[in-house]
Short mmCIF file of C-alpha atoms in Angstrom, two decimals:
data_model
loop_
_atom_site.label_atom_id
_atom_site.label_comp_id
_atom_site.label_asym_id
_atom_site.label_seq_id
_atom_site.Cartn_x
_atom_site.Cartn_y
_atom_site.Cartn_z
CA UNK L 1417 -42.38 -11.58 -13.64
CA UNK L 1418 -39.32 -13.52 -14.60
CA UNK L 1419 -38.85 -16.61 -12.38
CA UNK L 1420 -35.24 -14.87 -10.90
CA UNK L 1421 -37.40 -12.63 -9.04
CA UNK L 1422 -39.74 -14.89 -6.85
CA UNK L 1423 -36.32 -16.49 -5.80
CA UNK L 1424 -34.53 -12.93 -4.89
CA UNK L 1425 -38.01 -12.29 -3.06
CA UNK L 1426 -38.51 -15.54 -1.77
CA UNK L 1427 -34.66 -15.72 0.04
CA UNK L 1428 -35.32 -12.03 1.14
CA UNK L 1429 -38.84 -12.78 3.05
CA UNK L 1430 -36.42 -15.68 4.52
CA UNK L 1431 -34.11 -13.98 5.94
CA UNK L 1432 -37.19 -11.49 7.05
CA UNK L 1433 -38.95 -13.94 8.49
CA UNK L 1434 -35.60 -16.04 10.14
CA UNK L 1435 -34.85 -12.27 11.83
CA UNK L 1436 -38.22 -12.05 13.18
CA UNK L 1437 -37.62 -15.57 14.99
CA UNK L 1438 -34.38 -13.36 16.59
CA UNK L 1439 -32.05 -15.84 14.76
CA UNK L 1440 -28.64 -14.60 14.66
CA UNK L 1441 -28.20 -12.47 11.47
CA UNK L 1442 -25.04 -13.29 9.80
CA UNK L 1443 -26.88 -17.04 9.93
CA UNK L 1444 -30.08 -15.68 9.13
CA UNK L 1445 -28.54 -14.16 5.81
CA UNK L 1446 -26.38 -17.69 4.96
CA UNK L 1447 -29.94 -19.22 4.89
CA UNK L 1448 -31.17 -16.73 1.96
CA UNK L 1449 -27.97 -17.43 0.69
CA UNK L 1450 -28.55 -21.57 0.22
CA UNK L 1451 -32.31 -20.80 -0.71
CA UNK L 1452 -30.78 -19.38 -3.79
CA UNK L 1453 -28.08 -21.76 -4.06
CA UNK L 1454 -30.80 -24.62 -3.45
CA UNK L 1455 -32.82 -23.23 -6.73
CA UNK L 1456 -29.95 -21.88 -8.68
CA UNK L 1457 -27.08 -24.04 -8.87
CA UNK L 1458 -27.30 -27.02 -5.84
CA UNK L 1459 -23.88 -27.89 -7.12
CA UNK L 1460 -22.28 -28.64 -3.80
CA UNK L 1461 -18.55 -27.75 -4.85
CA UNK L 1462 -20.11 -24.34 -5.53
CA UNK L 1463 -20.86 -23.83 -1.61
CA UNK L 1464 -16.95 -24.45 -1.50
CA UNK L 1465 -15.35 -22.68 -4.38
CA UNK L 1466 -17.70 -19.42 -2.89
CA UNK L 1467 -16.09 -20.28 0.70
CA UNK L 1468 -12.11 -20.32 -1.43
CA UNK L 1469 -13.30 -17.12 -3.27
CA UNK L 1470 -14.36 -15.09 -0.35
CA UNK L 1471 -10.94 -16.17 1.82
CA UNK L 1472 -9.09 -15.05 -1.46
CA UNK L 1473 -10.40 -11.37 -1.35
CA UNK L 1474 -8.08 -9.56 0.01
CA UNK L 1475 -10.45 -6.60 0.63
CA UNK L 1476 -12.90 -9.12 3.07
CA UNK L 1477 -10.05 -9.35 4.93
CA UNK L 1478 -9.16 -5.92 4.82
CA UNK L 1479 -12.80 -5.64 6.62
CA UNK L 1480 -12.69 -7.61 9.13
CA UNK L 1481 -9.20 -6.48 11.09
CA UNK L 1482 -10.28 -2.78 9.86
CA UNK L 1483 -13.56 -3.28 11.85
CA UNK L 1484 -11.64 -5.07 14.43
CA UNK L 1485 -9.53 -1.85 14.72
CA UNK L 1486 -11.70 0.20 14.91
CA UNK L 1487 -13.98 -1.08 17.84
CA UNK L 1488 -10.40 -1.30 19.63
CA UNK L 1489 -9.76 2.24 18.63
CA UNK L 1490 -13.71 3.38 20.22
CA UNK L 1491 -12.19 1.87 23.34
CA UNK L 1492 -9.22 4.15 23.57
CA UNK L 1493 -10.91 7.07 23.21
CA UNK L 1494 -14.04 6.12 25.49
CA UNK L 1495 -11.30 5.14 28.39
CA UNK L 1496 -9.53 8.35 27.81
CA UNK L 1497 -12.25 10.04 28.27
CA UNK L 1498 -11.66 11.74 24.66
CA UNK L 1499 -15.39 11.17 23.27
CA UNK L 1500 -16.73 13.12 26.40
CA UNK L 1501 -14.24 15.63 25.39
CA UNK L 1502 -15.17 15.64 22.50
CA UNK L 1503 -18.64 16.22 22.74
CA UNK L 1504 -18.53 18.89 25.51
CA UNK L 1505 -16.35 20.63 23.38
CA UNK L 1506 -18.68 20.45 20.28
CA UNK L 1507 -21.88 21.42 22.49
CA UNK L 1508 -19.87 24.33 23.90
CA UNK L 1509 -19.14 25.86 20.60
CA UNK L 1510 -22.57 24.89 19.07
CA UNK L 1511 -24.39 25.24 22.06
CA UNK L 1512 -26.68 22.15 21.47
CA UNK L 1513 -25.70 18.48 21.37
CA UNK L 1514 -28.23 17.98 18.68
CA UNK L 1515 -26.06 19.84 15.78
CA UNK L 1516 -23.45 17.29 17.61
CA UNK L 1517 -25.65 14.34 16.81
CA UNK L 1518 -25.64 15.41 12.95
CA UNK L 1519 -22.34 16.81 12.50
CA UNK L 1520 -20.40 14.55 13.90
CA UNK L 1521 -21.19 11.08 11.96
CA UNK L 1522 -21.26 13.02 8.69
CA UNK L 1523 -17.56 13.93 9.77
CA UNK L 1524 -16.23 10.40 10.74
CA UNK L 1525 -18.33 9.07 7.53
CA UNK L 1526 -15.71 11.16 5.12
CA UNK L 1527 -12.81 8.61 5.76
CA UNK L 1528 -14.18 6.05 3.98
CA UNK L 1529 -14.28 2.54 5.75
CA UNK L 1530 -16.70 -0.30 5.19
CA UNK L 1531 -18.55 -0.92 8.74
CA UNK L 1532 -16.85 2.46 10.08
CA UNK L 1533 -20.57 3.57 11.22
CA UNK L 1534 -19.41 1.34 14.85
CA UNK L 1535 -17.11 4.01 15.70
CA UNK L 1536 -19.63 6.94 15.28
CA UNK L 1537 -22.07 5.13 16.98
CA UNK L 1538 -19.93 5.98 20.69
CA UNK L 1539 -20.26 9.83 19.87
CA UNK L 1540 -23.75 9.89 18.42
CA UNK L 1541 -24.62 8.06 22.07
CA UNK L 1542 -22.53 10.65 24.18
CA UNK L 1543 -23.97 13.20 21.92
CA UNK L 1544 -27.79 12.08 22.98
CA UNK L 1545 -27.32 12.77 26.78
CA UNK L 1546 -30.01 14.86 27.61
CA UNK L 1547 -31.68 14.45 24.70
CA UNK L 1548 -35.38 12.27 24.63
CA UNK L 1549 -33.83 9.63 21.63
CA UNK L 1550 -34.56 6.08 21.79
CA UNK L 1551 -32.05 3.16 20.60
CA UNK L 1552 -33.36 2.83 16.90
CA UNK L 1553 -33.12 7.05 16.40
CA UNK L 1554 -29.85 7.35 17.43
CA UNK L 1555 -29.44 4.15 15.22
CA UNK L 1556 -31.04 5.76 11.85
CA UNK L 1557 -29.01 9.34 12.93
CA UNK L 1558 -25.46 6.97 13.31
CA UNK L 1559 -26.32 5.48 9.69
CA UNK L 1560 -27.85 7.88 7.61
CA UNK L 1561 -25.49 11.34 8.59
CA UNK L 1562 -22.67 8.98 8.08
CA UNK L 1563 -23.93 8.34 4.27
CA UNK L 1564 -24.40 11.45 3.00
CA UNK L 1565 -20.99 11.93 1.78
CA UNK L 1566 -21.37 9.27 -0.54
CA UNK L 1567 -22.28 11.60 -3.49
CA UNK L 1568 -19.55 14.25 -2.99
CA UNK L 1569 -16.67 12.84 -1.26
CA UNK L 1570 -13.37 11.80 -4.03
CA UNK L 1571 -12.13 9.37 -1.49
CA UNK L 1572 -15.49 6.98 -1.80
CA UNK L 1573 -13.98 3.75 -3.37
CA UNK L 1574 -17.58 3.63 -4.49
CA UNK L 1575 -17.36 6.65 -6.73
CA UNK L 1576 -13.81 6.15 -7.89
CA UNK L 1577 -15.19 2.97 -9.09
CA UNK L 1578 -18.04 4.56 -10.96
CA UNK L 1579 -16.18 7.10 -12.65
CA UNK L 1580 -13.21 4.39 -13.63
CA UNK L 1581 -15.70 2.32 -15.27
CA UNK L 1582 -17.99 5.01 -16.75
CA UNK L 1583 -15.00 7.01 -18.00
CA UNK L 1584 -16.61 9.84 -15.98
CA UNK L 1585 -14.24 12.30 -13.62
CA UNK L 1586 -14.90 12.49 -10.68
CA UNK L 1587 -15.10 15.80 -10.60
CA UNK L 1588 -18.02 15.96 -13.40
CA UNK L 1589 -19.66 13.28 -11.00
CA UNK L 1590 -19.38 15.70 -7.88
CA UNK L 1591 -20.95 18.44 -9.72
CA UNK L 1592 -23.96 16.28 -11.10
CA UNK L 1593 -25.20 14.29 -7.96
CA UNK L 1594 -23.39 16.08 -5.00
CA UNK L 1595 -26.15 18.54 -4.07
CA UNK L 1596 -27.62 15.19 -2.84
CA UNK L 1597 -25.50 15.52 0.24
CA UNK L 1598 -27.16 18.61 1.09
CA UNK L 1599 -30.31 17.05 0.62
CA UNK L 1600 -29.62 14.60 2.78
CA UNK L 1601 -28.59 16.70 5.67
CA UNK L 1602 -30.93 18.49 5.13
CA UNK L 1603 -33.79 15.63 5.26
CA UNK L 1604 -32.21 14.20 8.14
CA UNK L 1605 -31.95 17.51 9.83
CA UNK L 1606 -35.74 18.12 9.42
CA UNK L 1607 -36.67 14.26 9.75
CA UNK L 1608 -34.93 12.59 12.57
CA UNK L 1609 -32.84 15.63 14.68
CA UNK L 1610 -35.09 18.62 14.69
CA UNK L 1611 -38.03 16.70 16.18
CA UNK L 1612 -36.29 15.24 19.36
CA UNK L 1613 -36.97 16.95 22.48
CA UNK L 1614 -34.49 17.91 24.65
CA UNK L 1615 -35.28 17.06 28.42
CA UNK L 1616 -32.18 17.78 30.27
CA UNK L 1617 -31.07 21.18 29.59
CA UNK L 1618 -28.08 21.08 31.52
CA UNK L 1619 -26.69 18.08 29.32
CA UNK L 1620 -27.78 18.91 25.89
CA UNK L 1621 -26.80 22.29 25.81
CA UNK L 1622 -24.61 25.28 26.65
CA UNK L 1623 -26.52 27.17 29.50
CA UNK L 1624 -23.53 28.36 30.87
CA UNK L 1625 -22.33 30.45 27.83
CA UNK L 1626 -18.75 28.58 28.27
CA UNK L 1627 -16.88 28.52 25.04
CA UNK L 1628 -13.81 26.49 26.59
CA UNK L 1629 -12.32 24.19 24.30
CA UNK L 1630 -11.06 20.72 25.60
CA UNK L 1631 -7.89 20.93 23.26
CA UNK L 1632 -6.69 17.85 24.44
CA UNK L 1633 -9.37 15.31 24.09
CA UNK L 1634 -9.70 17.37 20.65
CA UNK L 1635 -6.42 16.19 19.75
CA UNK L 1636 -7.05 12.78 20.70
CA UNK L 1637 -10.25 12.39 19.04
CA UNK L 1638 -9.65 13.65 15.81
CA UNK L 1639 -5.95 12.75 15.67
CA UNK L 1640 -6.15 9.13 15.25
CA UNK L 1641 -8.98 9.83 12.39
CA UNK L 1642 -6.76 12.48 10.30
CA UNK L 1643 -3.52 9.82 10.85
CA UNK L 1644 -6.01 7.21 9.25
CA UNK L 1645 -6.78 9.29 6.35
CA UNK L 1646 -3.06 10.50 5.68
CA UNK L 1647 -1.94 6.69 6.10
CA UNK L 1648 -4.92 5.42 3.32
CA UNK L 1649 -4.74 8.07 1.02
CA UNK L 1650 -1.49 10.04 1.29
CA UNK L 1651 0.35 6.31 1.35
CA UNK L 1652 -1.84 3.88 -0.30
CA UNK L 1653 -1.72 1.48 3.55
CA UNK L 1654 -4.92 -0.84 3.32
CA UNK L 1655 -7.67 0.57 5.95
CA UNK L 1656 -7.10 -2.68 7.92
CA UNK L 1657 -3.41 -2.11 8.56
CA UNK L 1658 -3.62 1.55 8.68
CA UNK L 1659 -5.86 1.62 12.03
CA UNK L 1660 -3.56 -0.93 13.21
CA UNK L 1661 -0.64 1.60 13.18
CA UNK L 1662 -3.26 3.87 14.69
CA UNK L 1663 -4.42 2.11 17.61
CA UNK L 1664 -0.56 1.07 18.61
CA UNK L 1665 0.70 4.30 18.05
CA UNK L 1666 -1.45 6.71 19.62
CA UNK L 1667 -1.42 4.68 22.88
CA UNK L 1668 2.02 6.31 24.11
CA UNK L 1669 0.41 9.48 22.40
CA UNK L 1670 -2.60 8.72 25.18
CA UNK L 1671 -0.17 8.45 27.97
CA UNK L 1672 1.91 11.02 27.07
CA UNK L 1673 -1.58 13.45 27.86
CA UNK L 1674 -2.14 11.75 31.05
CA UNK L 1675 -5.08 9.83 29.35
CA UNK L 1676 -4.03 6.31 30.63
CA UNK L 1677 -6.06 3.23 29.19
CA UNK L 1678 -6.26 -0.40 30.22
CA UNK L 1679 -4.43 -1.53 26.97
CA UNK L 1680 -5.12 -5.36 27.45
CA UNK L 1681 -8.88 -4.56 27.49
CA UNK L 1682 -8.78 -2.39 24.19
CA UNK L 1683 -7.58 -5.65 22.47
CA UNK L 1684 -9.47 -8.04 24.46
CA UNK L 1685 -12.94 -6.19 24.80
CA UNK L 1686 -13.21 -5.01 21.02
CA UNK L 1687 -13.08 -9.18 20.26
CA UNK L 1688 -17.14 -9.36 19.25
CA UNK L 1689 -16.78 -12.73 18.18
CA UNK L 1690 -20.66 -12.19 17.28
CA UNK L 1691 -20.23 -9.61 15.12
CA UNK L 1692 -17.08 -10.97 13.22
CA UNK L 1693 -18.72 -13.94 12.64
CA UNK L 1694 -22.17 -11.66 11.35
CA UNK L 1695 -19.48 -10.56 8.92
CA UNK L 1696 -18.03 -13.34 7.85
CA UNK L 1697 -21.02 -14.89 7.18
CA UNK L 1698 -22.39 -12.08 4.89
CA UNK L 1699 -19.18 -11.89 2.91
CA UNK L 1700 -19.26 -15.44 1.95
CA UNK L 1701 -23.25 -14.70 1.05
CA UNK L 1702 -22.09 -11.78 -0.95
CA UNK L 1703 -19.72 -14.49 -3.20
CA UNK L 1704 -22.79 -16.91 -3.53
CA UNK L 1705 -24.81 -14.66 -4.99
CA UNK L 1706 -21.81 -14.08 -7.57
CA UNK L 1707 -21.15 -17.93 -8.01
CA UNK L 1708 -24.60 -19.03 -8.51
CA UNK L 1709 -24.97 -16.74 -11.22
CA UNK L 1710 -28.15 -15.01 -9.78
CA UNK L 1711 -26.75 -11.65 -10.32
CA UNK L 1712 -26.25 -12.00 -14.23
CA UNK L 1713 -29.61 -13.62 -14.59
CA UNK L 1714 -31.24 -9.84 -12.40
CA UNK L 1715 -29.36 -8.07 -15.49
CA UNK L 1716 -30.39 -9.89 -18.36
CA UNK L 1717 -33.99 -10.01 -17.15
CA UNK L 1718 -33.77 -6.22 -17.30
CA UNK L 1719 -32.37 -5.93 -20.48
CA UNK L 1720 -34.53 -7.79 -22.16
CA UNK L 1721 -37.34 -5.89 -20.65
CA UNK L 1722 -39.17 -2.66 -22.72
CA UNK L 1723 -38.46 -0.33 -19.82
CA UNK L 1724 -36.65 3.07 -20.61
CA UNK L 1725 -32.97 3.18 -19.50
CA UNK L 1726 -33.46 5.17 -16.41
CA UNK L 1727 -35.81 3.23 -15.18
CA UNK L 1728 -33.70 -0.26 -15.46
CA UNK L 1729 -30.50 1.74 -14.16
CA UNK L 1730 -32.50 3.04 -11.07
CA UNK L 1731 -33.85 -0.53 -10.54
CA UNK L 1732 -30.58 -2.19 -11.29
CA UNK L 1733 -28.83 -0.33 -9.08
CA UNK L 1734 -31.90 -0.37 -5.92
CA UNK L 1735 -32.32 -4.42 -6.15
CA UNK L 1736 -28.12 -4.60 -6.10
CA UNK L 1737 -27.76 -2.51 -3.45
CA UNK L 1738 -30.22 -4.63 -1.26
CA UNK L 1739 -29.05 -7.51 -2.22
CA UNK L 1740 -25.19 -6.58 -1.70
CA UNK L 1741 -25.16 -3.70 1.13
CA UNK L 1742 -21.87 -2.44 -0.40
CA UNK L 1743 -21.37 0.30 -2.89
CA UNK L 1744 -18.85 -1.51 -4.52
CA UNK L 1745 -21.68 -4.23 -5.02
CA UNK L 1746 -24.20 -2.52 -7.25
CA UNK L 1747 -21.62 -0.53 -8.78
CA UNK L 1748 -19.55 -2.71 -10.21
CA UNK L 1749 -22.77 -4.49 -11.22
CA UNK L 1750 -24.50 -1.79 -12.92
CA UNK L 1751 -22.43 0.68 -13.96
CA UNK L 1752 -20.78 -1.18 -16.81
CA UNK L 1753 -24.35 -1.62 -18.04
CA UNK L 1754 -24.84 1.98 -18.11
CA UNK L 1755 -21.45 1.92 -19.74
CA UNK L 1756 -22.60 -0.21 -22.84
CA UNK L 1757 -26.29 1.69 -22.63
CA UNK L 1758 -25.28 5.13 -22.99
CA UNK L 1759 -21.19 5.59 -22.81
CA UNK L 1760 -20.43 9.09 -21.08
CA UNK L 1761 -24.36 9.25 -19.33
CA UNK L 1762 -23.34 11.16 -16.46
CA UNK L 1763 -26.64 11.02 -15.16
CA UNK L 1764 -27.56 7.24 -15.71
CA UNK L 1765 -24.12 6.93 -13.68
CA UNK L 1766 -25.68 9.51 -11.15
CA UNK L 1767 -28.97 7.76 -10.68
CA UNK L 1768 -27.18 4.43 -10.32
CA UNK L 1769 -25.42 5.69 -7.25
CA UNK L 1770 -28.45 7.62 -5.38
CA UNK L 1771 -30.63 4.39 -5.89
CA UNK L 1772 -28.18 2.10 -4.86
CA UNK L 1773 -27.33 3.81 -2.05
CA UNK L 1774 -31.34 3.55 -0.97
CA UNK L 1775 -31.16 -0.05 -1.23
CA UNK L 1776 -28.15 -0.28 0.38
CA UNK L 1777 -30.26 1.77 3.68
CA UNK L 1778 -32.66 -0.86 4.17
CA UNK L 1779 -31.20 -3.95 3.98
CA UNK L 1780 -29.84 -6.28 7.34
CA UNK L 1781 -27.03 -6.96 4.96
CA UNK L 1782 -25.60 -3.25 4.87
CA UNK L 1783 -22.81 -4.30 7.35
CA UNK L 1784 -22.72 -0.28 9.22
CA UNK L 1785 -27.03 -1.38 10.02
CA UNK L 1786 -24.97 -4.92 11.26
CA UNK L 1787 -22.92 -2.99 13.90
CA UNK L 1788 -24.91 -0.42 14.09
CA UNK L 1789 -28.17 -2.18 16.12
CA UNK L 1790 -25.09 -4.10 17.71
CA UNK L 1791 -23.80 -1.14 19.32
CA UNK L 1792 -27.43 0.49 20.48
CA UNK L 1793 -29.22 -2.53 20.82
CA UNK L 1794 -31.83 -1.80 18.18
CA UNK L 1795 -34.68 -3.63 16.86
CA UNK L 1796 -32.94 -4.07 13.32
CA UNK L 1797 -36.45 -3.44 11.25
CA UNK L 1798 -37.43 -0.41 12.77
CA UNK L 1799 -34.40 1.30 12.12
CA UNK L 1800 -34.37 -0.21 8.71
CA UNK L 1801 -37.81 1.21 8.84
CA UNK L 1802 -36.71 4.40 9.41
CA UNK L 1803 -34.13 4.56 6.94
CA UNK L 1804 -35.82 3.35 4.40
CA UNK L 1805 -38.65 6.10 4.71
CA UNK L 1806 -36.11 9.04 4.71
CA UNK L 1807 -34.57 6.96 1.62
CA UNK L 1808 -37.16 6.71 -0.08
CA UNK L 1809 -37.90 10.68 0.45
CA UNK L 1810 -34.71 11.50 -1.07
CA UNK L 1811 -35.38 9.40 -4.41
CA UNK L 1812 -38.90 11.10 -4.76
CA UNK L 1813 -37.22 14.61 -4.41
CA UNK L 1814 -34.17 13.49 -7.11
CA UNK L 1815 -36.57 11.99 -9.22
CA UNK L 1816 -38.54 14.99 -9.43
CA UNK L 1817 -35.80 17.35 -9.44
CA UNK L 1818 -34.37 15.05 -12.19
CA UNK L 1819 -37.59 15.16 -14.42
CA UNK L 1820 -38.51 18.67 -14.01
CA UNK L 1821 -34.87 19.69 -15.10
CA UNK L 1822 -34.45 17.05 -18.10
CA UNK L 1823 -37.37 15.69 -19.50
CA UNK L 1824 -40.12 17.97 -18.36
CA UNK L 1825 -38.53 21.05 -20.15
#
């Protein structure tokens, strides 16, 4: 095994092992970070220029108010009372909060926002009333329903990425790799909702045959998230400044419905200084990995390897998307490999993304698992646990799928 590797596995059972000692993550992951550094580089005006590079990204920024936003946004509607609303409303027309618990963060996770799994994480919990689900299930249900878009949605930066570089449409894309969606409802139907137990009948579900629709905390639920998606992709606003305009503009909109909310503590009490600095501290690990060069060295060690091309693109693209936790990460690593490899390989460019994506599940460094245990107080590797099981049950059913209908026949 090329020496690259024991590092990359070496900083990983580091930050495993850091984790375990319940050291905060975001300083947990910096360590991994100067493990590599220490072995790769130990130039110390690399620590800096990575520090410059990472304030210079507009898009980190972009992050960290869009989280901000959001979690300030979760507090308007929770004070409202527009995610109870919500959810009676859902459980009166599906007559179950358990489609509720799957529906719902598969919805939110269309508008595409890096760490937007913290404000499905409010529903899936209002959702679970009544329902036998412990912290790290509703964690996995929050985090993987909200993923499963990622093959079949045009609005995934991820994807228009892909098919930029690749010289792919997206359209070609959707149609090769987006009846993993449906596999992935599917799995986490039959996986993590189906099996929970409802124990309060009068919570979970409709016993009352009422079909009345709370039009109002309707509105106010899903209004701020269609605004969002008009203002991003109808008008180009950044995420970060679009949920801005969101948050001050549908407070009138609140009070206007009778909905008052204490607007000081929306502001005040989304401030998780915690969790911003978790953030920050994984985005500047994200540029040391790119400074110290680690990254190109993963590549050519693959590429100068015997292995067929699927196999490097698959492992490419799994290794990059543990190591990143963005889709953006082991895309914009790997796809202009399978760019050179095979130009046009709509399926190289399709087995990039569902691998990636797997990696991307089961890693602390996936910033929706970061707020995502925040929110339900979750023991971090069980859910990662979790996820990565159903993950890695979806790549043994596209795998086979994928041999049986291309090199089997």
């Amino acid at each position: 095994m090329d020496s690259v590797f024991y590092i990359v596995i070496a900083a990983m059972a580091l930050i495993v092992v850091l984790l375990r000692f319940k050291v905060m993550m975001g300083i947990s992951i910096l360590c991994g970070g100067l493990f590599i550094w220490l072995f790769e580089s130990r130039s110390f005006p690399d620590l800096w220029e990575a520090a410059i590079q990472a304030a210079k990204i507009q898009r980190n920024w972009d992050l960290i108010f869009c989280l901000y936003f959001v979690m300030c946004l979760e507090v308007e509607l929770r004070t409202s009372g527009s995610l109870s609303g919500l959810v009676k409303t859902f459980r009166n027309i599906f007559s179950s909060n358990k489609v509720t618990l799957a529906v719902m963060p598969a919805f939110l996770g269309l508008l595409p926002s890096m760490g937007g799994a913290r404000f499905s994480a409010p529903i899936v919990e209002e959702a679970s009333q009544g329902i036998a689900v412990n912290a790290e299930q509703k964690s996995v249900i929050n985090l993987w329903f909200r993923h499963i878009f990622e093959f079949s949605n045009p609005l995934m930066p991820g994807m228009i990425l892909a098919c930029g570089i690749a010289n792919v449409t997206i359209q070609d894309l959707i149609i090769q790799v987006g009846w993993v969606t449906i596999l992935c409802f599917v799995l986490g139907w039959i996986l993590l909702v189906q099996p929970l137990k409802i124990v309060d009948k009068e919570k979970a579900t409709n016993t009352t045959n009422d079909r009345d629709i709370d039009w109002k905390s309707l509105f106010l639920a899903f209004g701020p998230i269609i605004a969002s998606f008009l203002l991003i992709v109808s008008f180009g606003i950044s995420a970060a400044i679009s949920m801005g305009l969101v948050v001050v503009g549908f407070i009138p909109i609140f009070y206007a419905f009778g909905r008052k909310i204490p607007i000081k503590n929306v502001f005040l009490e989304s401030l998780d200084v915690k969790l911003l600095v978790n953030v920050v501290l994984i985005l500047y690990f994200i540029q040391l990995l790119t400074i110290t060069g680690i990254l190109d060295e993963i590549v050519n060690a693959f590429n100068s390897s015997f292995l067929p091309q699927e196999v490097i693109v698959a492992a490419l693209a799994f290794i990059f998307g543990l190591m990143t936790g963005q889709s953006q990460g082991y895309i914009a690593v790997v796809i202009p490999i399978v760019a050179l490899m095979s130009p046009g390989n709509i399926l190289l460019v399709a087995t990039a993304m569902v691998f990636g994506l797997a990696g991307q599940m089961m890693t602390p460094v996936h910033l929706c698992i970061l707020v995502t245990v925040e929110y339900f107080k979750a023991n971090m590797w069980n859910v990662i646990g979790r996820c990565g099981f159903i993950s890695l049950v979806m790549l043994i059913c596209y795998s086979a799928w994928t041999y049986f209908r291309y090199y089997l026949f």
